[in-house]
Amino acid sequence: IAADDGFMPQTEEALRFAQKAQNAIVVAINKTDVKGADVDNVKKQMQERGIAPEDWGGETLAVGISALKGENVDELLDSILLQTEVMELKANPNARCEGVVVEGQVEQGRGPTATVIVQRGTLNTGDALVCGNVNCKAKAMMDERGGTVKVAPPSTPVKVMGWSDVPEAGSRFRFAANEKMAKTEADEAERELASGGTESGQKVVDNSVEALFSAIAKAEQKIFRAVVRADVQGSLEALIASFAEIGGDQVDFEVVQADVGPITKNDVIMANTADAAIVGFGVKMENGVMGLAKHHATKIFQNNVIYELLDAIKEAMSELLDPELVEKLTGRA
């Protein structure tokens, strides 16, 4: 929490997430060196939200720091370590490794990569992993500074290379005995996903009258279709969620295909076939894409700022609406 700003909307959101997950909270009150910093006001706001600091009679550890000058950062780290000791948080470094994917992306020259946090066991270079319908042989691992590491014990974040595809952000990965086993498990997960998760693999058809009227209404509704590309998996999920919100009763937003990486010629062909536009966030285009898009009259919306991209899509969706007919009486005779 910034000492000069106090609780902001994003701070409230972060607090809600932490409380919903029932996680322990350690508060870093930053910018204590800035003019107008009021640590006591932040602590008062904390108390109002039910996370009173320890020195105010509460249970939440709060440390005033200056990230710019490095003041009290060691005290903050000590507070985090103290919290882990109180909660008896431990991990077995000798167990089979497992953890969570923080972010996934496609990097030029490296292919699909994923930033992961090892939560249990130790991840070594060359280990086989499985994450949902994606498998991996850890060809190389990098730390947060870009340096190569060969071993990642519990609580270590590393970027892993060697995935068959980009794993989903937030999904869990686990150790597999070998690369063949990892591929088999990933293929099984893929088949389950394709079958729709039902025991027979058959889709359940709703033949009710309500379903019929719903289908008719949907057929009459205007639909803005798009092939979506983003730089990383997390951005892709956020984009699709934002697009779903801007779709209304009159115009619906439909994702034809979504993936991470640059905009390709195949995306243009897919968009042309589905009568869709291409939406790119934080990505570049491969050579020849623009020329092909002009040939097929396919619109490409590209931006590095999500709000500007959403505004452009809203405007494009509004163009699909039927014009409003207004009768204006100019006189009588």
Coordinates of N, CA, C and O in Angstrom, one line a residue, residues 133-240:
N133 N -3.5 -30.8 -20.6 CA -3.3 -31.5 -21.9 C -1.9 -31.1 -22.6 O -1.8 -31.3 -23.8
V134 N -1.0 -30.5 -21.8 CA 0.3 -30.1 -22.3 C 1.4 -30.8 -21.6 O 1.3 -31.0 -20.4
N135 N 2.4 -31.3 -22.3 CA 3.5 -32.0 -21.6 C 4.8 -31.2 -21.9 O 4.9 -30.3 -22.8
C136 N 5.8 -31.6 -21.2 CA 7.1 -30.8 -21.3 C 8.3 -31.7 -20.8 O 8.2 -32.5 -19.9
K137 N 9.4 -31.5 -21.5 CA 10.7 -32.0 -21.0 C 11.5 -30.7 -20.8 O 11.8 -30.0 -21.7
A138 N 11.8 -30.4 -19.5 CA 12.5 -29.2 -19.1 C 13.9 -29.1 -19.8 O 14.9 -29.5 -19.2
K139 N 13.9 -28.5 -21.0 CA 15.2 -28.4 -21.7 C 16.2 -27.4 -21.0 O 17.4 -27.6 -21.0
A140 N 15.6 -26.3 -20.5 CA 16.4 -25.3 -19.8 C 15.5 -24.5 -18.9 O 14.2 -24.5 -19.0
M141 N 16.1 -24.0 -17.8 CA 15.4 -23.2 -16.8 C 16.1 -21.9 -16.6 O 17.4 -21.9 -16.6
M142 N 15.4 -20.8 -16.4 CA 16.0 -19.5 -16.2 C 15.4 -18.8 -14.9 O 14.2 -19.0 -14.6
D143 N 16.2 -18.1 -14.2 CA 15.7 -17.4 -13.0 C 15.1 -16.1 -13.4 O 15.1 -15.7 -14.6
E144 N 14.7 -15.2 -12.4 CA 14.1 -14.0 -12.7 C 15.0 -12.9 -13.3 O 14.6 -12.0 -13.9
R145 N 16.3 -13.2 -13.2 CA 17.3 -12.3 -13.9 C 17.8 -12.8 -15.2 O 18.6 -12.2 -15.9
G146 N 17.2 -13.9 -15.7 CA 17.6 -14.4 -17.0 C 18.8 -15.4 -17.0 O 19.2 -15.8 -18.0
G147 N 19.3 -15.7 -15.8 CA 20.4 -16.6 -15.6 C 19.9 -18.0 -15.7 O 18.8 -18.4 -15.3
T148 N 20.8 -18.9 -16.2 CA 20.4 -20.3 -16.3 C 20.6 -21.0 -15.0 O 21.5 -20.8 -14.2
V149 N 19.5 -21.8 -14.6 CA 19.6 -22.6 -13.4 C 19.3 -24.1 -13.7 O 18.6 -24.4 -14.7
K150 N 19.9 -25.0 -13.0 CA 19.7 -26.4 -13.3 C 18.8 -27.1 -12.2 O 18.2 -28.1 -12.5
V151 N 18.6 -26.4 -11.1 CA 17.8 -27.0 -10.0 C 16.9 -25.9 -9.4 O 17.3 -24.8 -9.2
A152 N 15.6 -26.3 -9.2 CA 14.7 -25.3 -8.6 C 14.0 -26.0 -7.4 O 13.1 -26.8 -7.6
P153 N 14.4 -25.7 -6.2 CA 13.8 -26.3 -5.0 C 12.4 -25.6 -4.7 O 12.0 -24.7 -5.4
P154 N 11.7 -26.1 -3.7 CA 10.4 -25.5 -3.3 C 10.5 -24.0 -3.2 O 11.4 -23.5 -2.7
S155 N 9.4 -23.3 -3.6 CA 9.2 -21.9 -3.5 C 10.0 -21.1 -4.5 O 10.2 -19.9 -4.4
T156 N 10.6 -21.8 -5.5 CA 11.4 -21.1 -6.5 C 10.6 -20.8 -7.8 O 10.1 -21.7 -8.3
P157 N 10.6 -19.6 -8.3 CA 10.0 -19.3 -9.6 C 11.1 -19.4 -10.7 O 12.2 -18.9 -10.6
V158 N 10.7 -20.2 -11.7 CA 11.6 -20.3 -12.9 C 10.9 -20.3 -14.2 O 9.7 -20.6 -14.2
K159 N 11.5 -19.9 -15.2 CA 11.0 -20.0 -16.6 C 11.4 -21.3 -17.2 O 12.6 -21.5 -17.3
V160 N 10.5 -22.1 -17.6 CA 10.8 -23.4 -18.1 C 10.6 -23.5 -19.6 O 9.6 -23.0 -20.1
M161 N 11.6 -24.0 -20.4 CA 11.5 -24.2 -21.8 C 11.3 -25.7 -22.2 O 11.9 -26.5 -21.5
G162 N 10.6 -25.9 -23.3 CA 10.5 -27.3 -23.7 C 9.1 -27.8 -23.7 O 8.8 -29.1 -23.8
W163 N 8.1 -27.0 -23.7 CA 6.6 -27.4 -23.6 C 6.1 -27.7 -25.0 O 6.6 -27.1 -26.0
S164 N 5.2 -28.6 -25.1 CA 4.6 -29.0 -26.3 C 3.6 -27.9 -26.8 O 3.4 -27.8 -28.0
D165 N 3.1 -27.2 -25.9 CA 2.2 -26.0 -26.2 C 2.2 -25.1 -25.0 O 2.8 -25.4 -24.0
V166 N 1.6 -24.0 -25.1 CA 1.6 -23.0 -24.0 C 0.6 -23.5 -22.9 O -0.6 -23.6 -23.2
P167 N 1.1 -23.8 -21.7 CA 0.2 -24.2 -20.6 C -0.7 -23.0 -20.1 O -0.3 -21.8 -20.3
E168 N -1.8 -23.3 -19.6 CA -2.8 -22.3 -19.1 C -2.2 -21.6 -17.8 O -1.8 -22.4 -16.9
A169 N -2.3 -20.3 -17.7 CA -1.9 -19.6 -16.5 C -2.9 -20.0 -15.4 O -4.1 -20.1 -15.5
G170 N -2.3 -20.4 -14.2 CA -3.1 -20.8 -13.1 C -3.3 -22.3 -12.9 O -3.7 -22.8 -11.9
S171 N -2.9 -23.0 -14.0 CA -3.0 -24.5 -13.9 C -1.9 -25.1 -13.2 O -0.8 -24.5 -13.0
R172 N -2.0 -26.3 -12.7 CA -1.0 -27.0 -11.9 C -0.2 -28.0 -12.8 O -0.8 -28.6 -13.7
F173 N 1.1 -28.1 -12.6 CA 1.9 -29.1 -13.3 C 2.4 -30.1 -12.3 O 2.5 -29.8 -11.1
R174 N 2.8 -31.3 -12.8 CA 3.3 -32.3 -11.9 C 4.4 -33.1 -12.6 O 4.5 -33.1 -13.8
F175 N 5.2 -33.8 -11.9 CA 6.3 -34.6 -12.4 C 5.7 -35.9 -13.1 O 4.8 -36.4 -12.6
A176 N 6.4 -36.3 -14.1 CA 6.1 -37.5 -14.8 C 7.3 -38.4 -14.9 O 8.4 -37.8 -14.9
A177 N 7.1 -39.7 -14.9 CA 8.3 -40.6 -14.8 C 9.3 -40.4 -16.0 O 10.5 -40.4 -15.8
N178 N 8.7 -40.2 -17.2 CA 9.6 -39.9 -18.3 C 8.7 -39.1 -19.4 O 7.5 -38.9 -19.2
E179 N 9.4 -38.8 -20.5 CA 8.7 -37.9 -21.5 C 7.6 -38.7 -22.1 O 6.5 -38.1 -22.4
K180 N 7.7 -40.0 -22.4 CA 6.7 -40.8 -23.0 C 5.4 -40.8 -22.1 O 4.3 -40.7 -22.6
M181 N 5.7 -41.0 -20.8 CA 4.5 -41.0 -19.8 C 3.8 -39.7 -19.8 O 2.6 -39.6 -19.7
A182 N 4.6 -38.6 -19.8 CA 4.0 -37.2 -19.8 C 3.1 -37.0 -21.0 O 2.0 -36.4 -20.9
K183 N 3.6 -37.5 -22.2 CA 2.9 -37.3 -23.4 C 1.6 -38.1 -23.4 O 0.5 -37.6 -23.8
T184 N 1.7 -39.3 -22.8 CA 0.5 -40.2 -22.7 C -0.6 -39.5 -21.8 O -1.8 -39.5 -22.2
E185 N -0.2 -39.0 -20.7 CA -1.1 -38.4 -19.7 C -1.7 -37.1 -20.4 O -2.9 -36.9 -20.2
A186 N -0.9 -36.4 -21.1 CA -1.4 -35.1 -21.7 C -2.4 -35.5 -22.8 O -3.4 -34.8 -23.0
D187 N -2.2 -36.6 -23.6 CA -3.1 -37.0 -24.6 C -4.4 -37.5 -24.1 O -5.5 -37.2 -24.6
E188 N -4.4 -38.1 -22.9 CA -5.6 -38.6 -22.3 C -6.4 -37.4 -21.8 O -7.7 -37.4 -22.0
A189 N -5.7 -36.4 -21.3 CA -6.4 -35.2 -20.8 C -7.1 -34.5 -22.0 O -8.2 -33.9 -21.9
E190 N -6.4 -34.5 -23.2 CA -6.9 -33.9 -24.4 C -8.1 -34.6 -24.9 O -9.1 -33.9 -25.3
R191 N -8.1 -35.9 -24.8 CA -9.3 -36.7 -25.3 C -10.5 -36.4 -24.4 O -11.6 -36.3 -24.8
E192 N -10.2 -36.3 -23.1 CA -11.3 -36.0 -22.1 C -11.9 -34.7 -22.4 O -13.1 -34.5 -22.3
L193 N -11.0 -33.7 -22.7 CA -11.5 -32.3 -23.0 C -12.3 -32.3 -24.3 O -13.3 -31.6 -24.4
A194 N -11.9 -33.1 -25.3 CA -12.6 -33.1 -26.6 C -14.0 -33.8 -26.5 O -14.9 -33.5 -27.2
S195 N -14.1 -34.8 -25.6 CA -15.3 -35.5 -25.4 C -16.3 -34.7 -24.6 O -17.5 -35.1 -24.4
G196 N -15.9 -33.5 -24.1 CA -16.9 -32.7 -23.4 C -17.0 -33.0 -21.9 O -17.9 -32.5 -21.2
G197 N -16.2 -34.0 -21.4 CA -16.2 -34.4 -20.0 C -17.4 -35.3 -19.7 O -17.5 -35.7 -18.5
T198 N -18.2 -35.7 -20.6 CA -19.3 -36.7 -20.3 C -18.8 -38.1 -20.4 O -17.9 -38.3 -21.1
E199 N -19.5 -39.0 -19.7 CA -19.0 -40.4 -19.7 C -19.0 -41.0 -21.1 O -18.2 -41.7 -21.5
S200 N -20.1 -40.7 -21.8 CA -20.3 -41.3 -23.1 C -19.5 -40.6 -24.2 O -19.3 -41.1 -25.3
G201 N -19.2 -39.3 -23.9 CA -18.6 -38.5 -24.9 C -19.6 -37.8 -25.8 O -19.2 -37.1 -26.7
Q202 N -20.9 -38.0 -25.6 CA -21.9 -37.5 -26.4 C -22.4 -36.1 -25.8 O -22.5 -36.0 -24.6
K203 N -22.7 -35.2 -26.7 CA -23.3 -33.9 -26.2 C -24.7 -34.1 -25.8 O -25.5 -34.8 -26.5
V204 N -25.1 -33.4 -24.8 CA -26.5 -33.4 -24.3 C -27.3 -32.4 -25.0 O -26.9 -31.2 -25.1
V205 N -28.3 -32.8 -25.7 CA -29.1 -32.0 -26.5 C -30.4 -31.6 -25.8 O -31.1 -32.4 -25.3
D206 N -30.6 -30.2 -25.7 CA -31.8 -29.7 -25.0 C -32.9 -29.4 -26.1 O -32.7 -28.5 -26.9
N207 N -34.0 -30.2 -26.0 CA -35.1 -30.0 -27.0 C -36.3 -29.2 -26.5 O -37.4 -29.3 -27.1
S208 N -36.1 -28.5 -25.4 CA -37.2 -27.8 -24.8 C -37.6 -26.6 -25.6 O -36.9 -26.1 -26.5
V209 N -38.9 -26.1 -25.4 CA -39.4 -24.9 -26.1 C -38.5 -23.7 -25.8 O -38.2 -22.9 -26.7
E210 N -38.1 -23.6 -24.5 CA -37.2 -22.5 -24.1 C -35.9 -22.5 -24.9 O -35.4 -21.4 -25.4
A211 N -35.3 -23.7 -25.1 CA -34.1 -23.8 -25.9 C -34.3 -23.4 -27.4 O -33.5 -22.7 -28.0
L212 N -35.5 -23.7 -27.9 CA -35.9 -23.4 -29.3 C -36.0 -21.8 -29.5 O -35.4 -21.3 -30.4
F213 N -36.7 -21.2 -28.6 CA -36.8 -19.7 -28.6 C -35.5 -19.0 -28.4 O -35.2 -18.0 -29.0
S214 N -34.7 -19.6 -27.6 CA -33.3 -19.1 -27.3 C -32.5 -19.2 -28.6 O -31.7 -18.2 -28.9
A215 N -32.6 -20.3 -29.3 CA -31.8 -20.5 -30.5 C -32.3 -19.5 -31.6 O -31.4 -19.0 -32.4
I216 N -33.6 -19.2 -31.7 CA -34.1 -18.3 -32.7 C -33.6 -16.9 -32.4 O -33.2 -16.2 -33.3
A217 N -33.6 -16.5 -31.1 CA -33.2 -15.2 -30.7 C -31.7 -15.0 -31.0 O -31.2 -14.0 -31.4
K218 N -30.9 -16.1 -30.7 CA -29.5 -16.1 -31.0 C -29.2 -15.9 -32.5 O -28.2 -15.3 -32.9
A219 N -30.0 -16.6 -33.3 CA -29.8 -16.5 -34.7 C -30.0 -15.1 -35.3 O -29.4 -14.7 -36.2
E220 N -31.0 -14.4 -34.6 CA -31.3 -13.0 -35.1 C -30.3 -12.0 -34.5 O -30.2 -10.9 -35.0
Q221 N -29.6 -12.4 -33.5 CA -28.7 -11.4 -32.9 C -27.4 -11.2 -33.7 O -26.9 -12.1 -34.4
K222 N -27.0 -9.9 -33.7 CA -25.7 -9.6 -34.4 C -24.6 -10.1 -33.6 O -24.5 -10.1 -32.4
I223 N -23.6 -10.7 -34.3 CA -22.4 -11.3 -33.7 C -21.1 -10.7 -34.3 O -21.0 -10.6 -35.5
F224 N -20.3 -10.2 -33.4 CA -18.9 -9.8 -33.8 C -17.9 -10.9 -33.5 O -17.7 -11.2 -32.3
R225 N -17.4 -11.5 -34.6 CA -16.5 -12.6 -34.4 C -15.0 -12.1 -34.5 O -14.8 -11.2 -35.3
A226 N -14.2 -12.8 -33.7 CA -12.8 -12.4 -33.7 C -11.8 -13.5 -33.5 O -12.1 -14.4 -32.7
V227 N -10.7 -13.4 -34.1 CA -9.5 -14.3 -33.8 C -8.6 -13.5 -32.9 O -8.2 -12.4 -33.3
V228 N -8.4 -14.0 -31.7 CA -7.7 -13.2 -30.7 C -6.3 -13.7 -30.4 O -6.1 -14.9 -30.3
R229 N -5.4 -12.8 -30.5 CA -3.9 -13.1 -30.2 C -3.4 -12.2 -29.1 O -3.7 -11.0 -29.1
A230 N -2.6 -12.7 -28.2 CA -2.0 -11.9 -27.1 C -0.6 -12.4 -26.8 O -0.2 -13.4 -27.3
D231 N 0.1 -11.5 -26.1 CA 1.5 -11.8 -25.9 C 1.7 -13.0 -24.9 O 2.6 -13.8 -25.0
V232 N 0.9 -13.0 -23.8 CA 1.0 -14.1 -22.8 C -0.4 -14.6 -22.5 O -1.4 -14.0 -22.8
Q233 N -0.4 -15.8 -21.8 CA -1.7 -16.5 -21.5 C -2.6 -15.7 -20.6 O -3.8 -15.6 -20.8
G234 N -2.0 -15.0 -19.6 CA -2.7 -14.2 -18.7 C -3.5 -13.0 -19.4 O -4.6 -12.8 -19.1
S235 N -2.8 -12.4 -20.3 CA -3.4 -11.3 -21.1 C -4.5 -11.8 -21.9 O -5.6 -11.1 -22.1
L236 N -4.3 -13.0 -22.5 CA -5.4 -13.6 -23.3 C -6.6 -13.8 -22.6 O -7.7 -13.5 -23.0
E237 N -6.5 -14.4 -21.3 CA -7.7 -14.7 -20.5 C -8.4 -13.4 -20.1 O -9.6 -13.3 -20.1
A238 N -7.6 -12.4 -19.8 CA -8.1 -11.1 -19.4 C -8.9 -10.4 -20.5 O -10.0 -9.8 -20.4
L239 N -8.3 -10.5 -21.7 CA -8.9 -10.0 -22.9 C -10.3 -10.6 -23.2 O -11.3 -9.9 -23.4
I240 N -10.3 -11.9 -23.2 CA -11.5 -12.7 -23.5 C -12.6 -12.3 -22.5 O -13.8 -12.1 -22.8

